[in-house]
Tab-separated table of C-alpha atoms and ligand atoms in Angstrom:
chain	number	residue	atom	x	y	z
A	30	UNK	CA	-0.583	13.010	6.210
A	31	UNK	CA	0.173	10.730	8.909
A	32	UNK	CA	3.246	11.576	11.164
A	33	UNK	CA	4.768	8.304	10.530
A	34	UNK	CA	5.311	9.550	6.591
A	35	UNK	CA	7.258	12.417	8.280
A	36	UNK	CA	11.380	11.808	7.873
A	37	UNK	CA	13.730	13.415	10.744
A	38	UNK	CA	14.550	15.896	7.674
A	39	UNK	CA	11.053	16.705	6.627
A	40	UNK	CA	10.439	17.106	10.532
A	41	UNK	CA	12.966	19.408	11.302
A	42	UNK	CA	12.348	21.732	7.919
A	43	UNK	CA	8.744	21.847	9.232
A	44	UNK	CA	9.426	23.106	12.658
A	45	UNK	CA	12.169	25.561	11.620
A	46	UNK	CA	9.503	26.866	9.293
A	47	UNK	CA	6.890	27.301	11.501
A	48	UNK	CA	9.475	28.584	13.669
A	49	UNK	CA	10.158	25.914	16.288
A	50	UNK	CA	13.455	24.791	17.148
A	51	UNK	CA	15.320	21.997	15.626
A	52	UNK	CA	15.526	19.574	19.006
A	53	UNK	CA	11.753	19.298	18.932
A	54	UNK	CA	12.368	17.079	16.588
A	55	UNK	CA	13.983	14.293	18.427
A	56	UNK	CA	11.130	14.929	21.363
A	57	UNK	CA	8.496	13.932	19.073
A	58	UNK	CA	9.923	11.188	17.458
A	59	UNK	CA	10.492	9.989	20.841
A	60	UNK	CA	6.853	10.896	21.943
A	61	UNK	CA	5.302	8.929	18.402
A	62	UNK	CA	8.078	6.049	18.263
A	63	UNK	CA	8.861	5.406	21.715
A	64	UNK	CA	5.907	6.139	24.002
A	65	UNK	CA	4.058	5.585	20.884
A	66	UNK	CA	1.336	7.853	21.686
A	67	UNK	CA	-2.185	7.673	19.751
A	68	UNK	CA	-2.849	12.030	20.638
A	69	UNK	CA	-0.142	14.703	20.115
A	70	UNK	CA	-1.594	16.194	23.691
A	71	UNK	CA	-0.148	13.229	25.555
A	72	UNK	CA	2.992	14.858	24.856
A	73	UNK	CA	3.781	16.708	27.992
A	74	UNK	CA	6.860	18.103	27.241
A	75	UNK	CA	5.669	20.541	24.411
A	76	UNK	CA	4.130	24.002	24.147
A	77	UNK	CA	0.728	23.680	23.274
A	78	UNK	CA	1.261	26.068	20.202
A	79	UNK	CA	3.394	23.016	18.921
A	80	UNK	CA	0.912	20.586	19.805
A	81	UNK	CA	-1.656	22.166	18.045
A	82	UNK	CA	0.442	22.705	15.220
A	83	UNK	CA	1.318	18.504	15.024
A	84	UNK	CA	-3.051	17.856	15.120
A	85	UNK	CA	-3.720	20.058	12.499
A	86	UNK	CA	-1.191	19.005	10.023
A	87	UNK	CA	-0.377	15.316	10.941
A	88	UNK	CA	-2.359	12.518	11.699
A	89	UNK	CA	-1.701	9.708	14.417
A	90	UNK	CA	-4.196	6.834	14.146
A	91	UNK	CA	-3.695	5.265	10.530
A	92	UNK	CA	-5.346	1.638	11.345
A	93	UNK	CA	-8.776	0.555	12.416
A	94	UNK	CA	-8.943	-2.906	13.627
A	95	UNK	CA	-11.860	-4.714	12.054
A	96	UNK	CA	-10.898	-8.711	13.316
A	97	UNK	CA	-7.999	-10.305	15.088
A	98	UNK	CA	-7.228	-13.482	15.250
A	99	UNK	CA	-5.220	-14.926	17.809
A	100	UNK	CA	-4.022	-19.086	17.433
A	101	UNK	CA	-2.924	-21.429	19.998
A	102	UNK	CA	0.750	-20.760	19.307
A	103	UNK	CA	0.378	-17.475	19.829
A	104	UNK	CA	0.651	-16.091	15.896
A	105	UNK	CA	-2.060	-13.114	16.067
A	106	UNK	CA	-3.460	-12.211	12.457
A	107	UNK	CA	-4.971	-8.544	12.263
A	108	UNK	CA	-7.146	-7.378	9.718
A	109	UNK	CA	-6.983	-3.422	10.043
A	110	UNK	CA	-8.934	-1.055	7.856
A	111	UNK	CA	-7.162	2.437	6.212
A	112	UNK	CA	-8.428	5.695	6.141
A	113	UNK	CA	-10.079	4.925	2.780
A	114	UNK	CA	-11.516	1.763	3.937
A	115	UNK	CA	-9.375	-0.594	2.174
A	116	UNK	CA	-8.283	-3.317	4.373
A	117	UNK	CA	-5.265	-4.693	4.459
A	118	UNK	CA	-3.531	-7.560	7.206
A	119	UNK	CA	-0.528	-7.875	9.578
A	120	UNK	CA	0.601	-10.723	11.006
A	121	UNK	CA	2.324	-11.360	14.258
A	122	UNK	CA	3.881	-14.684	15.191
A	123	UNK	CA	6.039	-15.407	17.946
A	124	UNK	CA	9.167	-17.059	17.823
A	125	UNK	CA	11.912	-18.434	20.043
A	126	UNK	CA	14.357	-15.293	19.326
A	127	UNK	CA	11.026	-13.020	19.818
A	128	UNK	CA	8.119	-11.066	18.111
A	129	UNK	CA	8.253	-11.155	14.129
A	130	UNK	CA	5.242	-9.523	12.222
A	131	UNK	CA	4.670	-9.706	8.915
A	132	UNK	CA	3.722	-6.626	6.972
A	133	UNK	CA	1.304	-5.187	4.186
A	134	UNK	CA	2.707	-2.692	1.494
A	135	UNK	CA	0.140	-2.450	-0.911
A	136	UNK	CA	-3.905	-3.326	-0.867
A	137	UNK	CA	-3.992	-6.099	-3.738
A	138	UNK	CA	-1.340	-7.154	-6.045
A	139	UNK	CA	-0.774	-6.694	-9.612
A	140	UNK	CA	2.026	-9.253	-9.608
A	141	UNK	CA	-0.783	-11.883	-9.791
A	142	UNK	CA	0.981	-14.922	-9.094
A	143	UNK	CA	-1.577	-18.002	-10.018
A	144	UNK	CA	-0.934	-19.714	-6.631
A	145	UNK	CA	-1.380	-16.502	-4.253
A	146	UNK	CA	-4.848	-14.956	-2.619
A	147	UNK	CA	-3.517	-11.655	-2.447
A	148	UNK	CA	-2.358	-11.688	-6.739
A	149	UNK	CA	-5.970	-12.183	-6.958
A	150	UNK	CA	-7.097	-9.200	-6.288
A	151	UNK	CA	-5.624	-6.416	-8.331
A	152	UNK	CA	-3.549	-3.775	-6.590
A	153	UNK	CA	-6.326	-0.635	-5.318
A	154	UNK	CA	-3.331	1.535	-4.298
A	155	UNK	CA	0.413	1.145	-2.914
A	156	UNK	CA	0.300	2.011	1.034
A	157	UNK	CA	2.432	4.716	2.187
A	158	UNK	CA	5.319	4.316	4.118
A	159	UNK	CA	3.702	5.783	7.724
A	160	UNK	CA	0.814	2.889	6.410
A	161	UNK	CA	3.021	0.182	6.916
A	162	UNK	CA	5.097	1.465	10.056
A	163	UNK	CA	1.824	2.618	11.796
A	164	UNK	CA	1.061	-1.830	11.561
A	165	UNK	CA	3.649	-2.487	13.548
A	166	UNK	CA	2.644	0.223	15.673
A	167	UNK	CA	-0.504	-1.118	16.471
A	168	UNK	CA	-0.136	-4.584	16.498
A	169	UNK	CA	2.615	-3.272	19.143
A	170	UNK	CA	0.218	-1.840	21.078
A	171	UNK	CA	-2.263	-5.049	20.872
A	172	UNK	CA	-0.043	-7.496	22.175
A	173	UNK	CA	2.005	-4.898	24.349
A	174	UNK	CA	4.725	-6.238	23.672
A	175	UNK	CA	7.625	-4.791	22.086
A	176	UNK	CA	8.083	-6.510	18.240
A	177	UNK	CA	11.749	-6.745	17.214
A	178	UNK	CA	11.352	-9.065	13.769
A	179	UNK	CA	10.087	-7.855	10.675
A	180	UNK	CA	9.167	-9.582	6.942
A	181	UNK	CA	8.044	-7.564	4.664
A	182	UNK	CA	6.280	-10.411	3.201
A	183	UNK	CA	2.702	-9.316	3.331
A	184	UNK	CA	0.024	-8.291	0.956
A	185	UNK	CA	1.663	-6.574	-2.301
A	186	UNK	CA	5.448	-6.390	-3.958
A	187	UNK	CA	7.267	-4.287	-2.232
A	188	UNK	CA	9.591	-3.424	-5.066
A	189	UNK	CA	6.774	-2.474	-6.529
A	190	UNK	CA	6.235	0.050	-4.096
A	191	UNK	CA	10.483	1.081	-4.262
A	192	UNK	CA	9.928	4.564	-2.682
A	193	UNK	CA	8.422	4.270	-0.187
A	194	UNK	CA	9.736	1.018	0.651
A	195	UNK	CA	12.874	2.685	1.365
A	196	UNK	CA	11.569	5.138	3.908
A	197	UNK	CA	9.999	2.437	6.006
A	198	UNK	CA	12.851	0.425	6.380
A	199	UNK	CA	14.951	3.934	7.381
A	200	UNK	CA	12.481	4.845	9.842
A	201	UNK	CA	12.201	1.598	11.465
A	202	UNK	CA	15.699	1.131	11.398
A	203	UNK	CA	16.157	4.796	12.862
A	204	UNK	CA	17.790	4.378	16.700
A	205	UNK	CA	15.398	6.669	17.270
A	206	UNK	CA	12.595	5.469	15.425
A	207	UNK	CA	11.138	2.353	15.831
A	208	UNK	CA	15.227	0.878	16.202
A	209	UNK	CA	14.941	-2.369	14.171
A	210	UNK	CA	18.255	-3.973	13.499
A	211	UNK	CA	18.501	-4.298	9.833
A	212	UNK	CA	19.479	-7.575	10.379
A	213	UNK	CA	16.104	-8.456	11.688
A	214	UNK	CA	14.373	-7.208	8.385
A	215	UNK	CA	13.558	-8.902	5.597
A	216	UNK	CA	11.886	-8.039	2.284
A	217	UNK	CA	10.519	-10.298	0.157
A	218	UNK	CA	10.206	-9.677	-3.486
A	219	UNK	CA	8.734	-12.319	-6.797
A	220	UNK	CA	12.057	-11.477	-8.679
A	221	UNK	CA	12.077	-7.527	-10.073
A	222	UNK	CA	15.207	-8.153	-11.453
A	223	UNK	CA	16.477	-3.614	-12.035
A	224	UNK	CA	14.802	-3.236	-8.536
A	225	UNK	CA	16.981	-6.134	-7.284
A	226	UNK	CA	20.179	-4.410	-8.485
A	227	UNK	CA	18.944	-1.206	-7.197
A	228	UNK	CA	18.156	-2.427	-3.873
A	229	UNK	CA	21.779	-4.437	-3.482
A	230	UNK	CA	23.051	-0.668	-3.696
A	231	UNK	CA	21.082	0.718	-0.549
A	232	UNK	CA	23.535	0.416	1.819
A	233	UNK	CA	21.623	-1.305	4.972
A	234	UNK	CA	21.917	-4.453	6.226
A	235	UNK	CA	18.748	-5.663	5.656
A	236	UNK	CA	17.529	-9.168	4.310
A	237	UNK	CA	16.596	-9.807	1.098
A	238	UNK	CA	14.926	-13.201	0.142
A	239	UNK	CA	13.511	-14.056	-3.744
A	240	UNK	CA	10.443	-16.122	-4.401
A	241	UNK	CA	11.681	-18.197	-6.733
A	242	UNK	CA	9.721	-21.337	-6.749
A	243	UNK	CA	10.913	-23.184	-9.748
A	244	UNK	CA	14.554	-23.511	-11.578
A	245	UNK	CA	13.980	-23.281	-14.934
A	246	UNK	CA	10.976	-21.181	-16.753
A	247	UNK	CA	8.457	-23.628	-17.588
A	248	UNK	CA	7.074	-24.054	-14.193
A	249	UNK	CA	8.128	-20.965	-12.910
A	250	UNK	CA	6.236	-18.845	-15.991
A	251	UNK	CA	3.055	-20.896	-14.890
A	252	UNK	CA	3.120	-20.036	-11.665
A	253	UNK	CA	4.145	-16.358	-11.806
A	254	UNK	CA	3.647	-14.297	-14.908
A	255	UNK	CA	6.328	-12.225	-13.846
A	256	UNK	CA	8.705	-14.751	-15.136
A	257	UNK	CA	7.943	-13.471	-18.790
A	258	UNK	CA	9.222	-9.944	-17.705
A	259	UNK	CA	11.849	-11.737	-15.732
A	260	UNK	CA	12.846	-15.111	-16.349
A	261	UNK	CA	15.041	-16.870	-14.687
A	262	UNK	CA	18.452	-16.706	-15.698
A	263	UNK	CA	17.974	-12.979	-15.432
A	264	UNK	CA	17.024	-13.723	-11.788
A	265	UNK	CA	19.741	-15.390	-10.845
A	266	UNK	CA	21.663	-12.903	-12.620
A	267	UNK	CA	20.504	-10.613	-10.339
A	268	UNK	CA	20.973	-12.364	-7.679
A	269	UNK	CA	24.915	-12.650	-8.168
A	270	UNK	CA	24.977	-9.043	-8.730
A	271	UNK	CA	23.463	-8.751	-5.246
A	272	UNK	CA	25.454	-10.990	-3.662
A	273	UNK	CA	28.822	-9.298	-5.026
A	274	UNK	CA	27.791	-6.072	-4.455
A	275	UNK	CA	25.680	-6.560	-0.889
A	276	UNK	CA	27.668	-9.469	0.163
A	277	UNK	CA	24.451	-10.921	1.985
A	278	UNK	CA	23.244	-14.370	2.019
A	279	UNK	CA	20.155	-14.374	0.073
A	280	UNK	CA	17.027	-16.573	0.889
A	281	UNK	CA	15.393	-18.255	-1.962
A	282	UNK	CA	11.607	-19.210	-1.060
A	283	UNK	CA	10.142	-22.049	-2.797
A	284	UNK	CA	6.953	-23.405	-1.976
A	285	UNK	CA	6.087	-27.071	-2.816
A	286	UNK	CA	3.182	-27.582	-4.583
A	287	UNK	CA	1.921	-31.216	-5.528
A	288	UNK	CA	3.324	-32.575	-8.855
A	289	UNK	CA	4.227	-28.747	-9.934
A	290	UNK	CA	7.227	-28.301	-8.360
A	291	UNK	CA	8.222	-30.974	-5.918
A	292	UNK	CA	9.332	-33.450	-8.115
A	293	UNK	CA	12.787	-35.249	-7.674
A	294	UNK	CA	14.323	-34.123	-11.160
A	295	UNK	CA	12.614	-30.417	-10.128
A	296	UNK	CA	15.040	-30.565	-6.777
A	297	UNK	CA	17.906	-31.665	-9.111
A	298	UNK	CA	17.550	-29.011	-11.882
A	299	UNK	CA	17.504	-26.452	-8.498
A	300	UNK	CA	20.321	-27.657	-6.966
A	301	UNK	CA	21.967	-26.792	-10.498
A	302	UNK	CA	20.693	-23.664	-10.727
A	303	UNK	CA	21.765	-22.780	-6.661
A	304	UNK	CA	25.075	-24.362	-6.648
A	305	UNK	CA	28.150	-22.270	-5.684
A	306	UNK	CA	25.842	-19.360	-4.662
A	307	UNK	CA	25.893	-17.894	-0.974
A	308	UNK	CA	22.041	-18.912	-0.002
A	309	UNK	CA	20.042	-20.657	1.707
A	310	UNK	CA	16.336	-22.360	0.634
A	311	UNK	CA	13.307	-21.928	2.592
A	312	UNK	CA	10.762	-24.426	1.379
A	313	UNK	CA	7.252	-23.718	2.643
A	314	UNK	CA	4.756	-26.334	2.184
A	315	UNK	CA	2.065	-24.283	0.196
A	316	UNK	CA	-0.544	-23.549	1.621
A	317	UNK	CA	-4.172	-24.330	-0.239
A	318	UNK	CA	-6.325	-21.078	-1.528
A	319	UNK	CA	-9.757	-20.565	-2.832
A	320	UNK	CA	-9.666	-20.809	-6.596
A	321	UNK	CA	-6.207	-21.582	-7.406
A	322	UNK	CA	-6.341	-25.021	-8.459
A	323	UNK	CA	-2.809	-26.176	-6.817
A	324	UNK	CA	-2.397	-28.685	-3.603
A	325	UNK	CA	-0.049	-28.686	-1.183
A	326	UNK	CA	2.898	-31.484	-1.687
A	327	UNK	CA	2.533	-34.808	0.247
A	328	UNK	CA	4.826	-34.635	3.331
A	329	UNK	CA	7.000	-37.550	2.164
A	330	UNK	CA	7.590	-35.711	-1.354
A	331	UNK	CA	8.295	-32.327	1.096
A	332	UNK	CA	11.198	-34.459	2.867
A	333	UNK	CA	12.746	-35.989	-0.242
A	334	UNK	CA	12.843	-32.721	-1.686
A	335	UNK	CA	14.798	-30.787	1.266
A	336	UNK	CA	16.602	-34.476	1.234
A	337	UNK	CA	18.135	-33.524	-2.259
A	338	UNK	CA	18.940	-30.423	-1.812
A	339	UNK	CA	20.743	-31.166	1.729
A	340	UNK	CA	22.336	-34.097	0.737
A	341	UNK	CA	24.082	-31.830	-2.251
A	342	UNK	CA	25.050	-29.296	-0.023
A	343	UNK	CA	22.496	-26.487	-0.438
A	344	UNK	CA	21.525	-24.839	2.612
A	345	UNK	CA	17.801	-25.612	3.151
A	346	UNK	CA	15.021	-25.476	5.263
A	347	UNK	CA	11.464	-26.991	5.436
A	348	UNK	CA	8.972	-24.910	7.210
A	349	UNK	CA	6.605	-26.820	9.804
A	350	UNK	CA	3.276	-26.015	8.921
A	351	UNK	CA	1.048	-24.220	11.755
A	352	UNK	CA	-0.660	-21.283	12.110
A	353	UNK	CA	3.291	-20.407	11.828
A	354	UNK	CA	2.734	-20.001	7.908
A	355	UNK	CA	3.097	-16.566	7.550
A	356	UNK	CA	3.276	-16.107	3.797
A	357	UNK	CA	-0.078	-18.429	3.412
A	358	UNK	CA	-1.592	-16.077	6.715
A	359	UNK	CA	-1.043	-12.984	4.614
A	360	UNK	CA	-3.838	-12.062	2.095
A	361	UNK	CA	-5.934	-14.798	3.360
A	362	UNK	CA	-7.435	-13.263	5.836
A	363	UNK	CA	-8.210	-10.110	3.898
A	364	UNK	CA	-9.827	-12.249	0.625
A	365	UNK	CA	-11.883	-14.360	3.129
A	366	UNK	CA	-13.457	-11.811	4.438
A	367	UNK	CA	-14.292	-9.964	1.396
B	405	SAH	N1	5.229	-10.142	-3.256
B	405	SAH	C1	6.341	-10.607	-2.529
B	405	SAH	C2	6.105	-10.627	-1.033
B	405	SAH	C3	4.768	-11.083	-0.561
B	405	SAH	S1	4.381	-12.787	-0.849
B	405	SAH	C4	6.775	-11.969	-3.025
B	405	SAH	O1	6.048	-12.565	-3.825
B	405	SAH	O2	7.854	-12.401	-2.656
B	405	SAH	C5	5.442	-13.572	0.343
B	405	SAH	C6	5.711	-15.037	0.049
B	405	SAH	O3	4.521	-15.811	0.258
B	405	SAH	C7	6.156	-15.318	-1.373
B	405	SAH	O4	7.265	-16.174	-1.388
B	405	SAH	C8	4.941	-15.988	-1.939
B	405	SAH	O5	5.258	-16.772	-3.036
B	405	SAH	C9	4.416	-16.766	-0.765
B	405	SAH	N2	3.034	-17.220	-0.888
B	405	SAH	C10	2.011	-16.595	-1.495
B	405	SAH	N3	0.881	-17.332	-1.409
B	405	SAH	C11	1.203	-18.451	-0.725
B	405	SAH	C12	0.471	-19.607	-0.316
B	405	SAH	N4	-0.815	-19.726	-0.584
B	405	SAH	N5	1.123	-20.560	0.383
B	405	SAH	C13	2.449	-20.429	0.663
B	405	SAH	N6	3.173	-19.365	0.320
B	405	SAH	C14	2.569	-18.384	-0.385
B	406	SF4	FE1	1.997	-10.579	-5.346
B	406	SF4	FE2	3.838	-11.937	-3.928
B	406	SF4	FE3	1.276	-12.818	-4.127
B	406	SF4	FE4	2.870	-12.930	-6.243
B	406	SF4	S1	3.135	-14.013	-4.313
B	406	SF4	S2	0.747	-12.195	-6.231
B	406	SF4	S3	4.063	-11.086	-5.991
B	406	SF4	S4	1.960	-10.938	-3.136
């Protein structure tokens, strides 16, 4: 097990067991999430009983990097290999307000969206939580500097993966764990609609943003066959309940594919669907993958659209395309190279 899958709790019950006292706890996690130390030894503060006690039942280095990739505007995509050899991707871009990665929380997908490189390849397994901490970790410890942004919009749905979901986001948010402000997380699911509900219960601050990608079911059930399970009305059900109970602006993410979903009558029916709701529309120019038939929508149809939305007063967005695209970064990388 790595120590990253280790809560405070677990921590402490371990110690006390092995008979250790309780305030080693704090030292380590201090040691792992602050020095962020790659050998329990380098922890100089410790008996070497405990030490040797951490090496034989927890491990430190979850990641092997097999390929960066650093662009001209500094976004650095990582392909990093698990224990198993599965390989999954992180991807670091930097932004005005500072370092933002983009994370991995399961290798494949069984959401299988038609546009989407990772939904091509069925989910292997879901990653643990220490899996997807121990990412921003190392991509940490790559750039050396300090990463205070996280989406948790990379390979796999992380609602999918509920559990332990939830224990990342509490040990990253942890003051003394990795101390992300919840405010500076975001998870990104295709629409689970019970998981949805559940999550607008969790009581952190966190983000949450919905691919949505079409208002009404006919385009949306092509592009995602999620939208069977959950169609929808039942989405934006779910998205009320959230924003009641959460009180959080939601993101909707919509990407604009040509002559699928960028159509003028396609913004209207959305701004329908969104009015009198507290979000705000990212639209991300879609970005082209091997074997999905779609195309990326002309720029002029990309500007009318967020000029429809804007001019009826939805919040919206239009992402400038770069090596900046982090959704289209994610899962690329990983397909490509298998
Ligand atoms: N499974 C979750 C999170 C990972 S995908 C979800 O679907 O929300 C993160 C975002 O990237 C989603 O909005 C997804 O629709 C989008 N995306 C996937 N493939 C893309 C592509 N080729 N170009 C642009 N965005 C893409
Ligand atoms: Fe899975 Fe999200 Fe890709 Fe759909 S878009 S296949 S849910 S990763």
């Amino acid at each position: 097990m790595l120590i990253y899958d280790v809560t405070k709790e677990e921590l402490i019950e371990f110690l006390v067991t092995n008979g250790h006292k309780k305030y080693r706890a704090d030292q380590i996690w201090h040691w792992v999430y602050k020095q962020k130390i790659s050998d329990f030894k380098e922890m100089n503060n410790m008996p070497n009983d405990l030490i040797e006690l951490l090496a034989q039942n927890y491990k430190l280095n979850a990641l092997e990097l097999v390929l960066q990739h650093r662009s001209q505007d500094g976004t650095l995509k990582c392909l990093y290999s698990l224990h198993d050899g599965h390989l999954i991707e992180s991807v670091l871009m930097k932004q005005h307000y500072g370092n933002s990665i983009c994370v991995t929380t399961q290798v494949g997908c069984n959401i299988g969206c038609s546009f989407c490189a990772s939904g091509q390849l069925k989910k292997k397994r879901d990653l643990t939580a220490g899996e997807i901490i121990a990412q921003i970790i190392e991509t940490e410890k790559l750039l050396k500097e300090r990463i205070n942004y996280v989406v948790v919009m990379g390979i796999g749905e992380p609602f999918d993966n509920y559990e332990n979901l939830m224990k990342f986001l509490t040990i990253i948010n942890d003051p003394k764990g990795l101390s992300i402000g919840a405010r500076h997380i975001t998870v990104s699911t295709s629409g689970i609609v019970p998981k949805i509900k559940e999550y607008a219960h969790m009581g952190m601050q966190v983000n949450l943003a919905i691919s949505l990608h079409a208002p009404n079911n006919e385009i949306r059930s092509k592009l995602m066959k999620i939208n069977q399970a959950y169609p929808v009305e039942e989405v934006i059900d779910a998205i009320k309940y959230y924003l009641k109970v959460a009180n959080r602006r939601v993101t909707i993410e919509y990407i604009l594919i040509d002559e699928v979903n960028d159509m003028d009558e396609v913004a209207h029916e959305l701004v329908k669907v969104l009015r009198g709701l507290n979000v705000y529309v990212n639209l991300i120019p879609y970005n082209e993958v091997l074997e999905a038939p779609y195309k990326r929508s002309k720029i002029e149809q990309q500007l009318r659209f967020y000029d429809i939305l804007k001019k009826n007063r939805i919040q919206v967005t239009l992402r400038k395309e770069q090596g900046h695209d982090i959704n289209a970064a994610c899962g690329q990388l990983r397909s490509q190279h298998l």
